[in-house]
CSV table of C-alpha atoms and ligand atoms in Angstrom, one decimal:
chain,number,residue,atom,x,y,z
Q,1,MET,CA,0.2,-0.3,-0.1
Q,2,TRP,CA,2.6,2.5,1.3
Q,3,ARG,CA,5.0,1.6,-1.8
Q,4,GLY,CA,1.8,2.0,-4.4
Q,5,ALA,CA,1.3,5.3,-3.0
Q,6,ALA,CA,4.7,6.3,-3.0
Q,7,VAL,CA,5.1,5.2,-6.6
Q,8,ARG,CA,2.2,7.1,-7.9
Q,9,VAL,CA,3.5,10.4,-6.1
Q,10,LEU,CA,6.6,10.0,-7.9
Q,11,ARG,CA,5.3,9.1,-11.2
Q,12,ALA,CA,2.9,12.2,-10.8
Q,13,GLY,CA,5.6,14.5,-10.2
Q,14,GLY,CA,4.7,15.0,-6.7
Q,15,ALA,CA,6.3,15.7,-3.5
Q,16,GLY,CA,8.6,12.8,-3.7
Q,17,SER,CA,9.9,13.4,-7.3
Q,18,PRO,CA,13.8,13.6,-7.7
Q,19,ARG,CA,14.9,17.2,-7.6
Q,20,ALA,CA,18.1,18.4,-9.4
Q,21,ALA,CA,20.6,20.3,-7.3
Q,22,SER,CA,21.4,23.6,-8.7
Q,23,GLY,CA,24.6,26.0,-9.0
Q,24,GLU,CA,27.4,25.9,-11.5
Q,25,ALA,CA,29.3,23.0,-9.4
Q,26,ALA,CA,26.5,20.9,-9.9
Q,27,ALA,CA,25.6,21.6,-13.2
Q,28,GLN,CA,29.7,21.0,-13.6
Q,29,LEU,CA,29.2,17.4,-12.1
Q,30,ARG,CA,26.2,16.6,-14.2
Q,31,ARG,CA,28.4,17.4,-17.4
Q,32,ARG,CA,31.3,15.3,-16.3
Q,33,LEU,CA,29.1,12.2,-15.0
Q,34,GLU,CA,27.2,12.5,-18.4
Q,35,SER,CA,30.3,12.4,-20.5
Q,36,GLU,CA,31.8,9.8,-18.5
Q,37,LEU,CA,28.9,7.4,-19.0
Q,38,GLU,CA,28.9,8.1,-22.6
Q,39,ASP,CA,32.9,6.9,-22.7
Q,40,ILE,CA,31.5,3.8,-21.0
Q,41,ARG,CA,28.7,3.3,-23.7
Q,42,GLY,CA,30.8,4.2,-26.1
Q,43,ALA,CA,33.8,1.6,-25.0
Q,44,GLY,CA,31.0,-1.2,-25.2
Q,45,THR,CA,31.5,-2.0,-21.5
Q,46,TRP,CA,28.0,-0.7,-20.2
Q,47,LYS,CA,26.6,-3.4,-17.8
Q,48,SER,CA,22.9,-3.4,-17.7
Q,49,GLU,CA,21.0,-5.0,-15.1
Q,50,ARG,CA,18.5,-7.8,-15.8
Q,51,VAL,CA,15.1,-7.3,-13.7
Q,52,ILE,CA,14.0,-10.8,-12.3
Q,53,ALA,CA,10.7,-11.3,-10.8
Q,54,SER,CA,11.3,-14.5,-9.3
Q,55,ARG,CA,13.2,-16.2,-6.7
Q,56,GLN,CA,17.0,-17.2,-7.4
Q,57,GLY,CA,16.8,-20.6,-9.2
Q,58,PRO,CA,17.3,-22.8,-13.0
Q,59,HIS,CA,14.1,-21.2,-13.9
Q,60,LEU,CA,13.8,-17.4,-13.5
Q,61,ARG,CA,10.8,-15.0,-14.9
Q,62,LEU,CA,11.8,-11.9,-16.2
Q,63,ALA,CA,9.9,-8.6,-14.6
Q,64,GLY,CA,7.6,-6.9,-16.7
Q,65,GLY,CA,5.3,-9.5,-19.1
Q,66,GLY,CA,4.7,-13.7,-19.9
Q,67,ALA,CA,5.1,-15.3,-23.0
Q,68,GLY,CA,5.1,-13.2,-25.8
Q,69,ALA,CA,5.7,-10.1,-24.2
Q,70,TYR,CA,9.4,-10.6,-23.5
Q,71,GLY,CA,10.9,-8.4,-26.5
Q,72,ALA,CA,9.4,-5.2,-25.5
Q,73,ALA,CA,9.7,-5.9,-21.6
Q,74,GLY,CA,13.5,-7.3,-22.5
Q,75,ARG,CA,14.3,-3.8,-24.2
Q,76,ALA,CA,12.6,-1.8,-21.5
Q,77,LEU,CA,14.7,-4.0,-18.8
Q,78,GLY,CA,18.0,-3.6,-20.9
Q,79,LEU,CA,18.2,-7.1,-22.1
Q,80,PHE,CA,19.0,-5.5,-25.7
Q,81,PRO,CA,21.2,-2.5,-25.2
Q,82,ARG,CA,22.7,-2.3,-28.5
Q,83,CYS,CA,19.7,-3.1,-30.7
Q,84,ASP,CA,16.3,-1.7,-30.6
Q,85,ALA,CA,15.0,-3.7,-33.5
Q,86,ARG,CA,14.7,-6.8,-30.8
Q,87,ALA,CA,11.5,-5.2,-29.4
Q,88,SER,CA,9.4,-7.0,-32.1
Q,89,LEU,CA,11.2,-10.3,-31.2
Q,90,SER,CA,9.1,-12.4,-28.2
Q,91,LEU,CA,11.4,-14.7,-25.9
Q,92,PRO,CA,10.2,-17.8,-24.3
Q,93,ALA,CA,8.3,-17.1,-20.8
Q,94,GLY,CA,10.6,-19.0,-18.6
Q,95,ILE,CA,14.3,-18.6,-18.8
Q,96,LEU,CA,16.8,-21.1,-18.1
Q,97,ASN,CA,19.5,-19.6,-15.9
Q,98,PHE,CA,23.3,-20.6,-16.2
Q,99,CYS,CA,24.8,-17.6,-14.7
Q,100,ALA,CA,24.2,-17.4,-11.1
Q,101,ASN,CA,26.9,-18.2,-8.5
Q,102,ASN,CA,24.1,-20.6,-6.7
Q,103,TYR,CA,26.1,-23.6,-7.0
Q,104,LEU,CA,24.1,-25.9,-4.8
Q,105,GLY,CA,20.9,-24.5,-5.6
Q,106,LEU,CA,20.4,-23.6,-1.9
Q,107,SER,CA,19.4,-19.8,-2.6
Q,108,SER,CA,15.7,-21.1,-3.0
Q,109,HIS,CA,15.9,-24.2,-0.8
Q,110,PRO,CA,13.1,-24.6,1.4
Q,111,GLU,CA,14.7,-25.2,4.8
Q,112,VAL,CA,17.0,-22.3,4.0
Q,113,ILE,CA,14.0,-20.0,3.3
Q,114,ARG,CA,12.0,-21.6,6.4
Q,115,ALA,CA,15.2,-20.8,8.7
Q,116,ALA,CA,15.5,-17.1,7.3
Q,117,VAL,CA,11.7,-16.6,8.3
Q,118,GLU,CA,12.5,-18.2,12.1
Q,119,ALA,CA,15.6,-16.4,12.7
Q,120,LEU,CA,13.7,-13.0,11.4
Q,121,GLU,CA,10.9,-13.7,13.8
Q,122,LYS,CA,12.9,-14.9,16.8
Q,123,PHE,CA,15.8,-12.0,16.2
Q,124,GLY,CA,14.5,-9.2,14.5
Q,125,ALA,CA,15.2,-7.3,11.3
Q,126,GLY,CA,18.5,-6.4,12.3
Q,127,LEU,CA,20.5,-5.1,15.2
Q,128,SER,CA,21.0,-1.4,14.4
Q,129,SER,CA,24.5,-1.4,15.7
Q,130,VAL,CA,28.0,-2.8,14.8
Q,131,ARG,CA,29.2,-6.1,16.6
Q,132,PHE,CA,31.2,-4.7,19.4
Q,133,ILE,CA,28.7,-1.9,20.9
Q,134,CYS,CA,24.9,-3.8,20.6
Q,135,GLY,CA,25.3,-6.2,18.0
Q,136,THR,CA,26.3,-9.9,18.5
Q,137,GLN,CA,23.4,-12.4,18.9
Q,138,SER,CA,23.4,-15.9,20.1
Q,139,ILE,CA,23.2,-16.6,16.0
Q,140,HIS,CA,26.3,-14.8,15.2
Q,141,LYS,CA,28.4,-16.7,17.6
Q,142,ASP,CA,26.8,-20.1,16.5
Q,143,LEU,CA,27.1,-19.3,12.9
Q,144,GLU,CA,31.0,-18.4,13.5
Q,145,GLU,CA,31.4,-21.6,15.5
Q,146,LYS,CA,30.0,-23.6,12.7
Q,147,ILE,CA,32.0,-22.0,10.1
Q,148,ALA,CA,35.2,-22.8,12.0
Q,149,HIS,CA,33.9,-26.5,12.4
Q,150,PHE,CA,33.0,-26.6,8.7
Q,151,HIS,CA,36.8,-25.5,7.5
Q,152,GLN,CA,38.3,-27.3,10.4
Q,153,ARG,CA,39.7,-24.2,12.0
Q,154,GLU,CA,40.0,-22.9,15.3
Q,155,ASP,CA,37.7,-19.7,14.9
Q,156,ALA,CA,35.9,-17.9,12.5
Q,157,ILE,CA,34.8,-14.1,12.3
Q,158,LEU,CA,31.7,-12.7,10.1
Q,159,TYR,CA,31.6,-9.9,7.7
Q,160,ALA,CA,29.1,-8.0,5.7
Q,161,SER,CA,30.4,-9.4,2.6
Q,162,CYS,CA,33.6,-11.1,1.3
Q,163,PHE,CA,34.5,-8.0,-0.3
Q,164,ASP,CA,34.8,-6.6,3.4
Q,165,ALA,CA,36.4,-9.6,4.7
Q,166,ASN,CA,39.1,-9.0,1.6
Q,167,ALA,CA,39.4,-5.3,2.4
Q,168,GLY,CA,39.7,-5.9,6.1
Q,169,ILE,CA,42.4,-8.7,6.4
Q,170,PHE,CA,45.5,-7.4,5.3
Q,171,GLU,CA,45.4,-4.0,6.6
Q,172,ALA,CA,44.8,-5.5,10.3
Q,173,LEU,CA,47.6,-8.2,9.5
Q,174,LEU,CA,50.4,-6.9,7.8
Q,175,THR,CA,52.9,-4.0,8.4
Q,176,PRO,CA,55.7,-1.9,6.3
Q,177,GLU,CA,57.6,-5.0,7.6
Q,178,ASP,CA,56.3,-7.5,6.0
Q,179,ALA,CA,55.1,-8.8,2.4
Q,180,VAL,CA,52.5,-9.7,0.3
Q,181,LEU,CA,52.4,-11.8,-2.9
Q,182,SER,CA,49.6,-11.8,-5.0
Q,183,ASP,CA,48.4,-13.7,-7.9
Q,184,GLU,CA,47.9,-11.3,-10.9
Q,185,LEU,CA,44.5,-12.2,-11.6
Q,186,ASN,CA,43.1,-12.1,-7.8
Q,187,HIS,CA,39.8,-10.6,-7.4
Q,188,ALA,CA,39.2,-7.1,-7.3
Q,189,SER,CA,38.6,-7.2,-3.4
Q,190,ILE,CA,41.7,-8.7,-2.6
Q,191,ILE,CA,43.6,-6.3,-5.0
Q,192,ASP,CA,41.6,-3.5,-2.8
Q,193,GLY,CA,42.4,-4.9,0.5
Q,194,ILE,CA,46.0,-5.3,-0.4
Q,195,ARG,CA,46.0,-1.5,-1.7
Q,196,LEU,CA,44.6,-0.7,2.0
Q,197,CYS,CA,47.9,-2.1,3.5
Q,198,LYS,CA,51.7,-0.9,4.4
Q,199,ALA,CA,53.0,-4.1,3.5
Q,200,ASN,CA,55.6,-4.7,0.8
Q,201,LYS,CA,53.5,-5.6,-2.1
Q,202,TYR,CA,54.5,-8.4,-5.0
Q,203,ARG,CA,52.7,-9.6,-8.0
Q,204,TYR,CA,53.1,-13.2,-9.6
Q,205,LYS,CA,52.2,-14.3,-12.8
Q,206,HIS,CA,48.5,-16.1,-13.0
Q,207,MET,CA,49.1,-19.4,-11.2
Q,208,ASP,CA,53.2,-19.3,-12.3
Q,209,MET,CA,55.1,-21.0,-9.6
Q,210,GLN,CA,58.6,-20.0,-11.0
Q,211,ASP,CA,57.5,-16.4,-10.8
Q,212,LEU,CA,56.1,-16.9,-7.2
Q,213,GLU,CA,59.2,-18.5,-6.3
Q,214,ALA,CA,61.4,-15.7,-7.8
Q,215,LYS,CA,59.2,-13.0,-5.8
Q,216,LEU,CA,59.3,-15.3,-2.7
Q,217,GLN,CA,63.4,-15.3,-2.7
Q,218,ASP,CA,63.2,-11.4,-3.1
Q,219,ALA,CA,60.9,-11.4,-0.1
Q,220,GLN,CA,63.1,-13.1,2.2
Q,221,LYS,CA,64.2,-9.9,3.5
Q,222,HIS,CA,60.7,-8.9,5.1
Q,223,ARG,CA,59.5,-10.0,8.4
Q,224,LEU,CA,56.9,-11.9,7.4
Q,225,ARG,CA,55.2,-13.3,4.0
Q,226,LEU,CA,51.6,-13.9,3.0
Q,227,VAL,CA,50.7,-15.7,-0.5
Q,228,ALA,CA,47.3,-14.7,-1.6
Q,229,THR,CA,45.4,-16.4,-4.2
Q,230,ASP,CA,41.7,-17.2,-5.0
Q,231,GLY,CA,41.1,-20.8,-4.7
Q,232,ALA,CA,39.1,-20.7,-8.0
Q,233,PHE,CA,39.1,-17.9,-10.4
Q,234,SER,CA,35.8,-16.9,-11.6
Q,235,MET,CA,36.5,-15.8,-15.1
Q,236,ASP,CA,38.4,-19.0,-16.3
Q,237,GLY,CA,37.3,-21.7,-13.8
Q,238,ASP,CA,40.5,-22.7,-13.0
Q,239,ILE,CA,41.8,-24.0,-9.7
Q,240,ALA,CA,44.9,-22.5,-8.1
Q,241,PRO,CA,47.9,-25.1,-7.5
Q,242,LEU,CA,47.3,-25.0,-3.9
Q,243,ARG,CA,50.1,-28.2,-3.5
Q,244,GLU,CA,52.8,-26.4,-5.2
Q,245,ILE,CA,52.3,-23.0,-3.3
Q,246,CYS,CA,52.0,-24.7,0.0
Q,247,GLN,CA,55.5,-26.2,-0.6
Q,248,LEU,CA,56.7,-22.9,-1.8
Q,249,ALA,CA,55.2,-21.4,1.2
Q,250,GLN,CA,57.0,-23.9,3.5
Q,251,LYS,CA,60.4,-23.9,1.5
Q,252,TYR,CA,60.3,-19.9,2.0
Q,253,ASP,CA,58.4,-19.7,5.2
Q,254,ALA,CA,55.7,-18.2,4.0
Q,255,LEU,CA,51.9,-18.2,5.0
Q,256,VAL,CA,49.1,-18.9,2.6
Q,257,PHE,CA,45.7,-17.1,2.3
Q,258,VAL,CA,43.1,-18.3,0.2
Q,259,ASP,CA,39.9,-16.8,-0.9
Q,260,GLU,CA,37.5,-19.8,-1.4
Q,261,CYS,CA,34.2,-17.5,-2.7
Q,262,HIS,CA,34.1,-20.0,-5.7
Q,263,ALA,CA,34.9,-23.3,-3.9
Q,264,THR,CA,33.2,-23.2,-0.5
Q,265,GLY,CA,30.9,-25.6,-0.2
Q,266,PHE,CA,31.3,-27.8,-3.3
Q,267,LEU,CA,34.7,-28.4,-4.1
Q,268,GLY,CA,36.2,-31.4,-2.3
Q,269,PRO,CA,35.1,-34.7,-1.3
Q,270,ASN,CA,32.7,-33.0,1.3
Q,271,GLY,CA,32.8,-29.7,-0.1
Q,272,ARG,CA,35.1,-28.1,2.1
Q,273,GLY,CA,36.9,-26.0,-0.6
Q,274,THR,CA,40.1,-26.1,-2.7
Q,275,ASP,CA,42.4,-26.8,0.1
Q,276,GLU,CA,40.2,-30.2,0.8
Q,277,LEU,CA,40.3,-30.7,-3.0
Q,278,LEU,CA,44.1,-30.7,-3.1
Q,279,GLY,CA,45.1,-31.9,0.1
Q,280,VAL,CA,46.0,-29.2,1.9
Q,281,MET,CA,43.7,-28.4,4.7
Q,282,ASP,CA,46.6,-28.2,6.8
Q,283,LYS,CA,48.8,-25.9,5.3
Q,284,VAL,CA,46.5,-22.8,4.4
Q,285,THR,CA,46.9,-20.6,7.0
Q,286,ILE,CA,43.7,-18.3,6.3
Q,287,ILE,CA,40.4,-18.4,4.4
Q,288,ASN,CA,37.9,-15.7,3.7
Q,289,SER,CA,34.9,-16.8,1.9
Q,290,THR,CA,31.4,-15.6,1.1
Q,291,LEU,CA,27.7,-16.7,2.3
Q,292,GLY,CA,26.5,-15.0,-1.0
Q,293,LYS,CA,27.4,-17.5,-3.6
Q,294,ALA,CA,26.8,-21.7,-2.8
Q,295,LEU,CA,26.0,-21.0,1.0
Q,296,GLY,CA,22.5,-20.0,0.4
Q,297,GLY,CA,23.1,-17.1,-1.7
Q,298,ALA,CA,21.8,-14.3,0.9
Q,299,ALA,CA,25.0,-12.2,1.6
Q,300,GLY,CA,27.9,-12.0,4.4
Q,301,GLY,CA,31.5,-13.1,4.5
Q,302,TYR,CA,34.0,-14.3,6.7
Q,303,THR,CA,37.5,-15.0,7.9
Q,304,THR,CA,38.3,-18.2,9.1
Q,305,GLY,CA,42.0,-19.3,10.4
Q,306,PRO,CA,43.9,-19.2,14.0
Q,307,LYS,CA,42.2,-17.9,16.9
Q,308,PRO,CA,44.6,-14.7,17.8
Q,309,LEU,CA,44.3,-13.8,14.3
Q,310,ILE,CA,40.3,-13.9,14.5
Q,311,ASP,CA,40.7,-12.2,18.0
Q,312,LEU,CA,43.1,-9.3,16.1
Q,313,LEU,CA,40.4,-8.7,13.2
Q,314,ARG,CA,37.8,-8.2,16.1
Q,315,GLN,CA,40.1,-5.4,17.4
Q,316,ARG,CA,41.7,-3.8,14.2
Q,317,SER,CA,39.8,-5.0,11.3
Q,318,ARG,CA,37.9,-1.9,9.9
Q,319,PRO,CA,34.9,-3.0,7.9
Q,320,TYR,CA,34.3,-5.3,11.0
Q,321,LEU,CA,34.3,-2.3,13.5
Q,322,PHE,CA,32.6,0.1,11.8
Q,323,SER,CA,29.6,-1.8,9.6
Q,324,ASN,CA,26.2,-3.3,10.9
Q,325,SER,CA,26.2,-6.7,11.9
Q,326,LEU,CA,24.7,-9.3,9.5
Q,327,PRO,CA,20.9,-9.6,9.8
Q,328,PRO,CA,19.6,-12.5,11.6
Q,329,ALA,CA,17.5,-13.7,8.7
Q,330,VAL,CA,21.0,-14.0,6.5
Q,331,VAL,CA,22.7,-15.3,9.5
Q,332,GLY,CA,19.5,-17.7,9.4
Q,333,CYS,CA,19.9,-19.0,5.7
Q,334,ALA,CA,23.5,-19.4,6.0
Q,335,SER,CA,23.4,-21.5,9.1
Q,336,LYS,CA,21.0,-23.8,7.7
Q,337,ALA,CA,22.9,-24.1,4.4
Q,338,LEU,CA,25.9,-25.0,6.7
Q,339,ASP,CA,23.8,-27.8,8.3
Q,340,LEU,CA,22.8,-29.1,5.1
Q,341,LEU,CA,26.4,-29.4,3.9
Q,342,LEU,CA,27.8,-30.8,7.6
Q,343,GLU,CA,24.8,-33.6,7.1
Q,344,SER,CA,25.5,-34.9,3.7
Q,345,ASN,CA,28.1,-34.5,0.6
Q,346,ALA,CA,25.1,-35.6,-1.9
Q,347,ILE,CA,24.2,-31.8,-2.9
Q,348,ALA,CA,28.2,-30.9,-3.8
Q,349,GLN,CA,28.3,-34.4,-5.4
Q,350,SER,CA,25.1,-34.0,-7.5
Q,351,MET,CA,26.7,-30.6,-8.8
Q,352,ALA,CA,29.9,-32.4,-9.6
Q,353,ALA,CA,28.0,-34.8,-12.2
Q,354,LYS,CA,26.1,-32.1,-13.6
Q,355,THR,CA,29.3,-30.3,-14.5
Q,356,GLN,CA,31.0,-33.2,-15.9
Q,357,ARG,CA,28.0,-33.8,-18.3
Q,358,PHE,CA,28.0,-30.2,-19.5
Q,359,ARG,CA,31.7,-30.0,-20.1
Q,360,SER,CA,31.9,-33.2,-21.5
Q,361,LYS,CA,29.0,-32.7,-24.0
Q,362,MET,CA,30.0,-29.4,-24.8
Q,363,THR,CA,33.9,-30.9,-25.7
Q,364,ALA,CA,32.2,-33.4,-27.3
Q,365,ALA,CA,29.9,-30.8,-29.6
Q,366,GLY,CA,33.5,-29.2,-30.6
Q,367,PHE,CA,33.5,-26.3,-28.2
Q,368,THR,CA,37.0,-25.5,-25.8
Q,369,ILE,CA,35.7,-25.4,-22.4
Q,370,SER,CA,38.5,-23.5,-20.3
Q,371,GLY,CA,39.3,-24.8,-16.4
Q,372,LYS,CA,39.0,-28.2,-15.0
Q,373,ASP,CA,35.8,-29.9,-13.1
Q,374,HIS,CA,34.6,-26.6,-12.2
Q,375,PRO,CA,31.1,-25.4,-12.4
Q,376,ILE,CA,32.2,-22.2,-13.9
Q,377,CYS,CA,32.2,-23.3,-17.4
Q,378,PRO,CA,33.8,-20.7,-19.9
Q,379,VAL,CA,33.1,-21.4,-23.4
Q,380,MET,CA,36.3,-20.2,-25.2
Q,381,LEU,CA,35.2,-18.0,-28.4
Q,382,GLY,CA,38.0,-15.6,-28.7
Q,383,ASP,CA,36.3,-13.0,-30.7
Q,384,ALA,CA,34.2,-10.4,-28.5
Q,385,ARG,CA,31.7,-9.9,-31.0
Q,386,LEU,CA,31.0,-13.6,-31.6
Q,387,ALA,CA,30.6,-13.8,-27.6
Q,388,ALA,CA,28.3,-11.2,-27.6
Q,389,VAL,CA,26.1,-12.4,-30.6
Q,390,MET,CA,25.8,-15.8,-29.2
Q,391,ALA,CA,25.1,-14.8,-25.6
Q,392,GLU,CA,21.9,-12.7,-27.3
Q,393,ASP,CA,20.9,-15.7,-29.4
Q,394,MET,CA,21.2,-18.1,-26.3
Q,395,LEU,CA,18.8,-15.7,-24.7
Q,396,ASN,CA,16.5,-15.6,-27.7
Q,397,ARG,CA,16.1,-19.4,-27.1
Q,398,GLY,CA,15.4,-18.8,-23.4
Q,399,ILE,CA,19.0,-19.4,-21.9
Q,400,TYR,CA,20.5,-17.1,-20.1
Q,401,VAL,CA,24.4,-17.0,-20.2
Q,402,ILE,CA,26.6,-13.7,-20.4
Q,403,GLY,CA,29.6,-13.1,-22.6
Q,404,PHE,CA,32.8,-11.5,-21.2
Q,405,SER,CA,35.0,-9.4,-23.6
Q,406,TYR,CA,37.8,-7.3,-22.9
Q,407,PRO,CA,38.6,-5.4,-20.5
Q,408,VAL,CA,36.7,-8.2,-18.5
Q,409,VAL,CA,39.3,-10.9,-19.9
Q,410,PRO,CA,42.5,-10.3,-22.1
Q,411,LYS,CA,41.9,-9.3,-25.8
Q,412,GLY,CA,40.9,-12.2,-28.1
Q,413,LYS,CA,40.0,-14.4,-25.2
Q,414,ALA,CA,36.2,-13.5,-25.2
Q,415,ARG,CA,33.9,-16.1,-23.7
Q,416,ILE,CA,30.5,-17.1,-22.7
Q,417,ARG,CA,30.8,-18.0,-19.2
Q,418,VAL,CA,28.2,-21.0,-18.0
Q,419,GLN,CA,27.7,-21.7,-14.3
Q,420,ILE,CA,26.3,-25.1,-13.3
Q,421,SER,CA,24.0,-25.7,-10.7
Q,422,ALA,CA,22.9,-28.8,-8.7
Q,423,VAL,CA,19.5,-28.2,-9.2
Q,424,HIS,CA,19.8,-28.0,-12.6
Q,425,SER,CA,18.4,-31.3,-14.2
Q,426,ASP,CA,19.9,-33.4,-16.8
Q,427,GLU,CA,16.9,-31.9,-19.5
Q,428,ASP,CA,18.2,-28.3,-18.9
Q,429,ILE,CA,21.8,-29.3,-19.0
Q,430,ASP,CA,20.8,-30.8,-22.5
Q,431,ARG,CA,18.8,-27.9,-23.7
Q,432,CYS,CA,21.4,-26.0,-22.9
Q,433,VAL,CA,24.3,-28.0,-25.0
Q,434,GLU,CA,21.6,-28.2,-27.9
Q,435,ALA,CA,21.0,-24.4,-27.9
Q,436,PHE,CA,24.6,-23.6,-27.8
Q,437,THR,CA,25.4,-26.5,-30.7
Q,438,GLU,CA,22.6,-24.6,-33.0
Q,439,VAL,CA,23.9,-21.2,-32.2
Q,440,GLY,CA,27.8,-22.0,-32.9
Q,441,ARG,CA,26.9,-23.2,-36.1
Q,442,LYS,CA,24.7,-20.4,-36.9
Q,443,HIS,CA,27.7,-18.2,-36.1
Q,444,GLY,CA,30.3,-20.2,-37.2
Q,445,ALA,CA,31.9,-21.0,-34.0
Q,446,LEU,CA,31.1,-24.8,-34.9
Q,447,PRO,CA,31.7,-26.2,-38.4
Z,501,PLP,N1,36.2,-13.1,-3.8
Z,501,PLP,C1,35.4,-13.6,-4.8
Z,501,PLP,C2,36.9,-14.4,-5.4
Z,501,PLP,C3,34.6,-13.2,-5.7
Z,501,PLP,O1,34.1,-13.7,-6.7
Z,501,PLP,C4,33.6,-12.8,-4.8
Z,501,PLP,C5,32.4,-11.9,-5.5
Z,501,PLP,O2,32.0,-11.9,-6.6
Z,501,PLP,C6,34.2,-11.5,-3.8
Z,501,PLP,C7,35.3,-12.1,-3.5
Z,501,PLP,C8,33.1,-11.0,-3.1
Z,501,PLP,O3,32.1,-11.7,-2.2
Z,501,PLP,P1,30.7,-10.9,-1.6
Z,501,PLP,O4,30.0,-11.2,-2.9
Z,501,PLP,O5,30.7,-11.6,-0.8
Z,501,PLP,O6,31.0,-9.7,-1.2
């Protein structure tokens, strides 16, 4: 009721309608921003957002229409930002979704949703406080304990996101006497976190152990060395060589930090992550990961590792100290997701089988899929335009996948990224492969 009334007032240009700030400074700012936006459009790197009217899952409904209405709705929603002629096309009513990080399908799992509702009812909407003032509830402590238990670490600390966990750890841990060695393709949040700290910075070539060793040798002059890597890299679906990294770390007396956002919950026999997959759970010192992907997909992140480190982060880590506590409903989702994974590895195993099905069928069809055994399956196409038109044509066939090109990935390495989920059926996967084959032949990606 309230929202409807507010929207009506806005549409009528009433009391709530936006007002442009006046004055020369505001006008100058507006001109500068508009020119910057135009540059982004001109560079072909504009990111538009699809508006979804259903829950996250393998089958999505887009906002704004049913069968036959998707052409106009799609254009209005930015589905076809470069092509107005698409307005006349109609898309299937349901979209088959292959581009979320919902690896285990827990985002809409009935028990996860019920746990969120129960936590909301029992603990309220939120804390209106940071953790150390008036913002720690029993469910926060329980979830931290569960995370540490899941990863077999001493303790864990929650953040509003893994971006925050990455932004908060390096500055709190490393001083100008120390060194951090980071894979060049690490996630933006690791790069930003490292920028914030005063340690000596080394960037080694992507997964290049010779280069890492050379940098470790150079870094011997510093008090402490920390090697930082993603466990699985989200653009290529490739997995960090953690065994080799840990061997080098041992040789050069370094610590290992792994960002497990694209691994927690499903890599390894019990879904513990890359360290379990590669048999180095006792060699990785610090893990940061997210609650916003496989673990229910709501939001939140964490660090897990040695107790004194977690204690220090509670005292010193700025995104933890100066940001609101995680809302109870979000905590409830993640906690239930972890319960499900601690009970059984069946969901993780089912996702692995689906991934294998997609990768082998696509390879048999003649496509090159980057990475190995990871649900991130980049279909390598090379040409940026080819990736864009194929992704658009896949959507015309009701399959939602995303094309990536420079500057998100290196020049000449454009691709369509497909992400598999445990809740895709075999039929969903086969439909996706068939559509890729048709579209690939049509556009010359396949003979
Ligand atoms: N690290 C990696 C490797 C990621 O892919 C992401 C999210 O895209 C993050 C960190 C940030 O996670 P969150 O969404 O919890 O902030």
